[in-house]
Amino acid sequence: RTSCDGQLERGTCRGKPCLSPIPCRNLVADHSDYIQLLRELRALPGVKKVFVRSGIRFDYLMLAHDDFLEELCKYHVSGQLKIAPEHITDRVTHCMGKSDRAVYLSFVKRFQRINEKLGKKQYLVPYFMSSHPGCELSDAVELAEFIRDMGYHPQQVQDFIPTPGTLSTCMWYTGLDPLTGEKVWCAKSYEEKLMQRALMQFWLPKNQPIVRKALRLAHREDLIGYGPKCLVRPEKHTASGTHAAQGKQPAKAKPGVHRNAKAKKKQPPQGKQRRQQRRPKA
């Protein structure tokens, strides 16, 4: 079916996506065919569970009645549901054609409320992307703050990869938004892409040096320190004035023993050696 009744007469709207930055009020959110298919799958002989782990467009789901999300959470979520907000700053979500932060947060609250009603402990696993066209270093820092405030610790993050036939790749290649003609910033250097990716996992010890550098370049030194809102701690200063990396240091080797030296085989006492030599063989 069409997205709305007006699409049959006028075609698709020019310059106005159906779901971004907020869902259009004329969009018809119809999940009846989808939920009917899930019910038929549940009714098949021998089928115990039918799980939906990802692929749900949460902003489209926000237009549906609670009945659909409630049935989804009750029968088709196995503890975690993966969704893809991808970013949270308006500049980047506009380039992505995604809904803004407010829509995502509304869905999070709705998901939590329905699962509390069902008596289930189920969680959302958000998917974020770094270095998408339009994402400047300041946007990456803002995303890191959002991840911190939400208590997320994403184990897997995705760097933008140009793929043929997409608006995002057109922006990456030309540096322009093909719909508006406006210039779009694209992170292409290895260092900046590394910084944006590291900011999404700022708590990892291996990422802290590059995160500190990114925060200084973005003039966000306020996020380097020991406060509850800080992303990383400052470097430790040694007596020589150099910076020492924070984290667990390898144990010191014993005096006179090389760390990589092979341990010598322990020899029995000399008296025991002589007794073994004099003992007749059986």
mmCIF file of C-alpha atoms in Angstrom, residues 30-206:
data_model
loop_
_atom_site.group_PDB
_atom_site.id
_atom_site.type_symbol
_atom_site.label_atom_id
_atom_site.label_comp_id
_atom_site.label_asym_id
_atom_site.label_seq_id
_atom_site.Cartn_x
_atom_site.Cartn_y
_atom_site.Cartn_z
ATOM 1 C CA ASP A 30 -0.314 -0.239 9.105
ATOM 2 C CA HIS A 31 1.284 -3.304 10.721
ATOM 3 C CA SER A 32 -1.672 -5.636 10.207
ATOM 4 C CA ASP A 33 -0.048 -7.765 7.479
ATOM 5 C CA TYR A 34 3.161 -8.100 9.470
ATOM 6 C CA ILE A 35 1.529 -9.101 12.731
ATOM 7 C CA GLN A 36 -0.760 -11.543 10.887
ATOM 8 C CA LEU A 37 2.310 -13.220 9.385
ATOM 9 C CA LEU A 38 3.891 -13.562 12.844
ATOM 10 C CA ARG A 39 0.695 -15.120 14.189
ATOM 11 C CA GLU A 40 0.606 -17.645 11.363
ATOM 12 C CA LEU A 41 4.228 -18.570 12.048
ATOM 13 C CA ARG A 42 3.491 -19.074 15.747
ATOM 14 C CA ALA A 43 0.605 -21.375 14.845
ATOM 15 C CA LEU A 44 2.714 -23.725 12.702
ATOM 16 C CA PRO A 45 3.031 -27.256 14.139
ATOM 17 C CA GLY A 46 6.346 -27.761 15.901
ATOM 18 C CA VAL A 47 7.170 -24.045 16.087
ATOM 19 C CA LYS A 48 7.782 -22.977 19.683
ATOM 20 C CA LYS A 49 9.226 -19.496 19.270
ATOM 21 C CA VAL A 50 9.492 -16.887 16.516
ATOM 22 C CA PHE A 51 11.970 -14.178 17.477
ATOM 23 C CA VAL A 52 12.468 -10.787 15.852
ATOM 24 C CA ARG A 53 15.964 -9.636 16.776
ATOM 25 C CA SER A 54 16.385 -6.594 14.508
ATOM 26 C CA GLY A 55 15.011 -4.820 11.449
ATOM 27 C CA ILE A 56 12.349 -2.828 13.309
ATOM 28 C CA ARG A 57 12.098 0.823 12.252
ATOM 29 C CA PHE A 58 11.339 2.307 15.666
ATOM 30 C CA ASP A 59 10.193 5.706 14.367
ATOM 31 C CA TYR A 60 7.598 3.994 12.157
ATOM 32 C CA LEU A 61 6.590 1.857 15.116
ATOM 33 C CA MET A 62 5.893 5.001 17.147
ATOM 34 C CA LEU A 63 2.883 5.691 14.923
ATOM 35 C CA ALA A 64 1.301 2.332 15.723
ATOM 36 C CA HIS A 65 -0.987 1.576 18.642
ATOM 37 C CA ASP A 66 0.479 -0.047 21.751
ATOM 38 C CA ASP A 67 -1.200 -3.338 20.815
ATOM 39 C CA PHE A 68 1.367 -4.069 18.103
ATOM 40 C CA LEU A 69 4.441 -3.345 20.240
ATOM 41 C CA GLU A 70 2.892 -5.238 23.144
ATOM 42 C CA GLU A 71 2.371 -8.363 21.023
ATOM 43 C CA LEU A 72 5.896 -8.001 19.628
ATOM 44 C CA CYS A 73 7.419 -7.792 23.127
ATOM 45 C CA LYS A 74 5.241 -10.591 24.495
ATOM 46 C CA TYR A 75 5.932 -13.225 21.849
ATOM 47 C CA HIS A 76 8.779 -12.163 19.580
ATOM 48 C CA VAL A 77 11.546 -10.531 21.658
ATOM 49 C CA SER A 78 14.009 -12.909 23.313
ATOM 50 C CA GLY A 79 15.446 -10.469 25.850
ATOM 51 C CA GLN A 80 17.040 -7.981 23.466
ATOM 52 C CA LEU A 81 15.807 -6.022 20.469
ATOM 53 C CA LYS A 82 18.356 -4.374 18.189
ATOM 54 C CA ILE A 83 17.417 -0.987 16.759
ATOM 55 C CA ALA A 84 19.349 1.577 14.747
ATOM 56 C CA PRO A 85 19.142 5.227 15.805
ATOM 57 C CA GLU A 86 22.671 5.483 14.261
ATOM 58 C CA HIS A 87 23.195 9.024 15.609
ATOM 59 C CA ILE A 88 21.518 11.647 17.771
ATOM 60 C CA THR A 89 22.568 15.120 16.538
ATOM 61 C CA ASP A 90 20.167 16.897 14.191
ATOM 62 C CA ARG A 91 22.840 17.637 11.596
ATOM 63 C CA VAL A 92 23.805 13.980 11.186
ATOM 64 C CA THR A 93 20.331 12.442 11.417
ATOM 65 C CA HIS A 94 19.188 14.890 8.728
ATOM 66 C CA CYS A 95 21.897 13.601 6.375
ATOM 67 C CA MET A 96 20.984 10.019 7.281
ATOM 68 C CA GLY A 97 17.275 10.527 6.752
ATOM 69 C CA LYS A 98 16.714 9.374 10.326
ATOM 70 C CA SER A 99 14.428 10.625 13.069
ATOM 71 C CA ASP A 100 15.835 12.896 15.733
ATOM 72 C CA ARG A 101 16.858 12.157 19.307
ATOM 73 C CA ALA A 102 13.438 12.969 20.790
ATOM 74 C CA VAL A 103 11.718 10.254 18.732
ATOM 75 C CA TYR A 104 14.276 7.668 19.823
ATOM 76 C CA LEU A 105 13.958 8.589 23.508
ATOM 77 C CA SER A 106 10.166 8.407 23.237
ATOM 78 C CA PHE A 107 10.440 4.887 21.845
ATOM 79 C CA VAL A 108 12.819 3.865 24.651
ATOM 80 C CA LYS A 109 10.273 4.992 27.252
ATOM 81 C CA ARG A 110 7.449 3.243 25.435
ATOM 82 C CA PHE A 111 9.401 -0.009 25.176
ATOM 83 C CA GLN A 112 10.233 0.109 28.889
ATOM 84 C CA ARG A 113 6.639 0.855 29.882
ATOM 85 C CA ILE A 114 5.196 -2.029 27.868
ATOM 86 C CA ASN A 115 7.743 -4.529 29.198
ATOM 87 C CA GLU A 116 7.018 -3.434 32.767
ATOM 88 C CA LYS A 117 3.337 -4.061 32.051
ATOM 89 C CA LEU A 118 4.183 -7.545 30.750
ATOM 90 C CA GLY A 119 6.485 -8.259 33.694
ATOM 91 C CA LYS A 120 9.444 -8.844 31.387
ATOM 92 C CA LYS A 121 13.050 -7.674 31.644
ATOM 93 C CA GLN A 122 13.947 -6.925 28.054
ATOM 94 C CA TYR A 123 16.407 -4.429 26.658
ATOM 95 C CA LEU A 124 17.130 -2.380 23.571
ATOM 96 C CA VAL A 125 20.518 -2.704 21.883
ATOM 97 C CA PRO A 126 21.159 0.519 19.936
ATOM 98 C CA TYR A 127 23.376 0.624 16.870
ATOM 99 C CA PHE A 128 25.483 3.737 16.214
ATOM 100 C CA MET A 129 27.656 4.802 13.295
ATOM 101 C CA SER A 130 30.750 7.004 13.128
ATOM 102 C CA SER A 131 32.112 9.216 10.334
ATOM 103 C CA HIS A 132 28.839 9.458 8.407
ATOM 104 C CA PRO A 133 28.725 12.476 6.045
ATOM 105 C CA GLY A 134 27.738 15.527 8.061
ATOM 106 C CA CYS A 135 29.315 14.197 11.268
ATOM 107 C CA GLU A 136 31.947 16.616 12.519
ATOM 108 C CA LEU A 137 34.141 16.008 15.543
ATOM 109 C CA SER A 138 31.766 18.015 17.740
ATOM 110 C CA ASP A 139 28.899 15.713 16.712
ATOM 111 C CA ALA A 140 30.982 12.659 17.623
ATOM 112 C CA VAL A 141 31.677 14.156 21.060
ATOM 113 C CA GLU A 142 27.969 14.850 21.567
ATOM 114 C CA LEU A 143 27.193 11.237 20.677
ATOM 115 C CA ALA A 144 29.788 10.068 23.217
ATOM 116 C CA GLU A 145 28.078 12.191 25.892
ATOM 117 C CA PHE A 146 24.725 10.657 24.954
ATOM 118 C CA ILE A 147 26.173 7.137 25.234
ATOM 119 C CA ARG A 148 27.578 8.060 28.658
ATOM 120 C CA ASP A 149 24.285 9.516 29.908
ATOM 121 C CA MET A 150 22.263 6.512 28.708
ATOM 122 C CA GLY A 151 24.679 4.069 30.340
ATOM 123 C CA TYR A 152 25.395 2.303 27.056
ATOM 124 C CA HIS A 153 28.564 0.300 26.437
ATOM 125 C CA PRO A 154 28.349 -0.728 22.778
ATOM 126 C CA GLN A 155 30.653 -3.653 22.086
ATOM 127 C CA GLN A 156 30.423 -3.272 18.319
ATOM 128 C CA VAL A 157 30.451 0.034 16.461
ATOM 129 C CA GLN A 158 30.310 0.696 12.736
ATOM 130 C CA ASP A 159 32.352 3.153 10.704
ATOM 131 C CA PHE A 160 30.635 4.572 7.617
ATOM 132 C CA ILE A 161 31.480 2.636 4.447
ATOM 133 C CA PRO A 162 30.455 4.159 1.086
ATOM 134 C CA THR A 163 28.157 1.866 -0.882
ATOM 135 C CA PRO A 164 27.035 2.610 -4.465
ATOM 136 C CA GLY A 165 23.567 3.956 -5.114
ATOM 137 C CA THR A 166 22.936 5.731 -1.799
ATOM 138 C CA LEU A 167 22.501 9.395 -0.914
ATOM 139 C CA SER A 168 25.105 9.048 1.830
ATOM 140 C CA THR A 169 27.736 7.847 -0.640
ATOM 141 C CA CYS A 170 26.867 10.714 -2.985
ATOM 142 C CA MET A 171 27.481 13.126 -0.100
ATOM 143 C CA TRP A 172 30.754 11.401 0.779
ATOM 144 C CA TYR A 173 32.032 11.537 -2.815
ATOM 145 C CA THR A 174 30.901 15.066 -3.752
ATOM 146 C CA GLY A 175 30.840 16.805 -0.373
ATOM 147 C CA LEU A 176 27.349 18.077 -1.230
ATOM 148 C CA ASP A 177 23.814 17.184 -0.226
ATOM 149 C CA PRO A 178 22.256 16.173 -3.584
ATOM 150 C CA LEU A 179 18.803 17.252 -2.398
ATOM 151 C CA THR A 180 19.725 20.768 -1.269
ATOM 152 C CA GLY A 181 23.119 21.487 -2.838
ATOM 153 C CA GLU A 182 24.539 22.442 0.567
ATOM 154 C CA LYS A 183 28.090 21.526 1.516
ATOM 155 C CA VAL A 184 28.456 18.515 3.794
ATOM 156 C CA TRP A 185 31.500 17.779 5.934
ATOM 157 C CA CYS A 186 32.952 14.308 5.381
ATOM 158 C CA ALA A 187 35.586 12.751 7.620
ATOM 159 C CA LYS A 188 38.046 11.040 5.285
ATOM 160 C CA SER A 189 41.396 11.130 7.067
ATOM 161 C CA TYR A 190 42.426 8.001 8.934
ATOM 162 C CA GLU A 191 43.053 9.936 12.159
ATOM 163 C CA GLU A 192 39.676 11.664 12.303
ATOM 164 C CA LYS A 193 37.810 8.451 11.485
ATOM 165 C CA LEU A 194 39.787 6.748 14.252
ATOM 166 C CA MET A 195 38.886 9.528 16.714
ATOM 167 C CA GLN A 196 35.172 9.383 15.908
ATOM 168 C CA ARG A 197 35.149 5.614 16.282
ATOM 169 C CA ALA A 198 37.101 5.691 19.561
ATOM 170 C CA LEU A 199 34.719 8.264 21.066
ATOM 171 C CA MET A 200 31.877 5.729 20.868
ATOM 172 C CA GLN A 201 33.946 3.393 23.076
ATOM 173 C CA PHE A 202 35.665 6.008 25.215
ATOM 174 C CA TRP A 203 35.852 3.740 28.301
ATOM 175 C CA LEU A 204 38.248 1.262 26.693
ATOM 176 C CA PRO A 205 41.831 1.814 27.954
ATOM 177 C CA LYS A 206 43.291 1.441 24.451
#
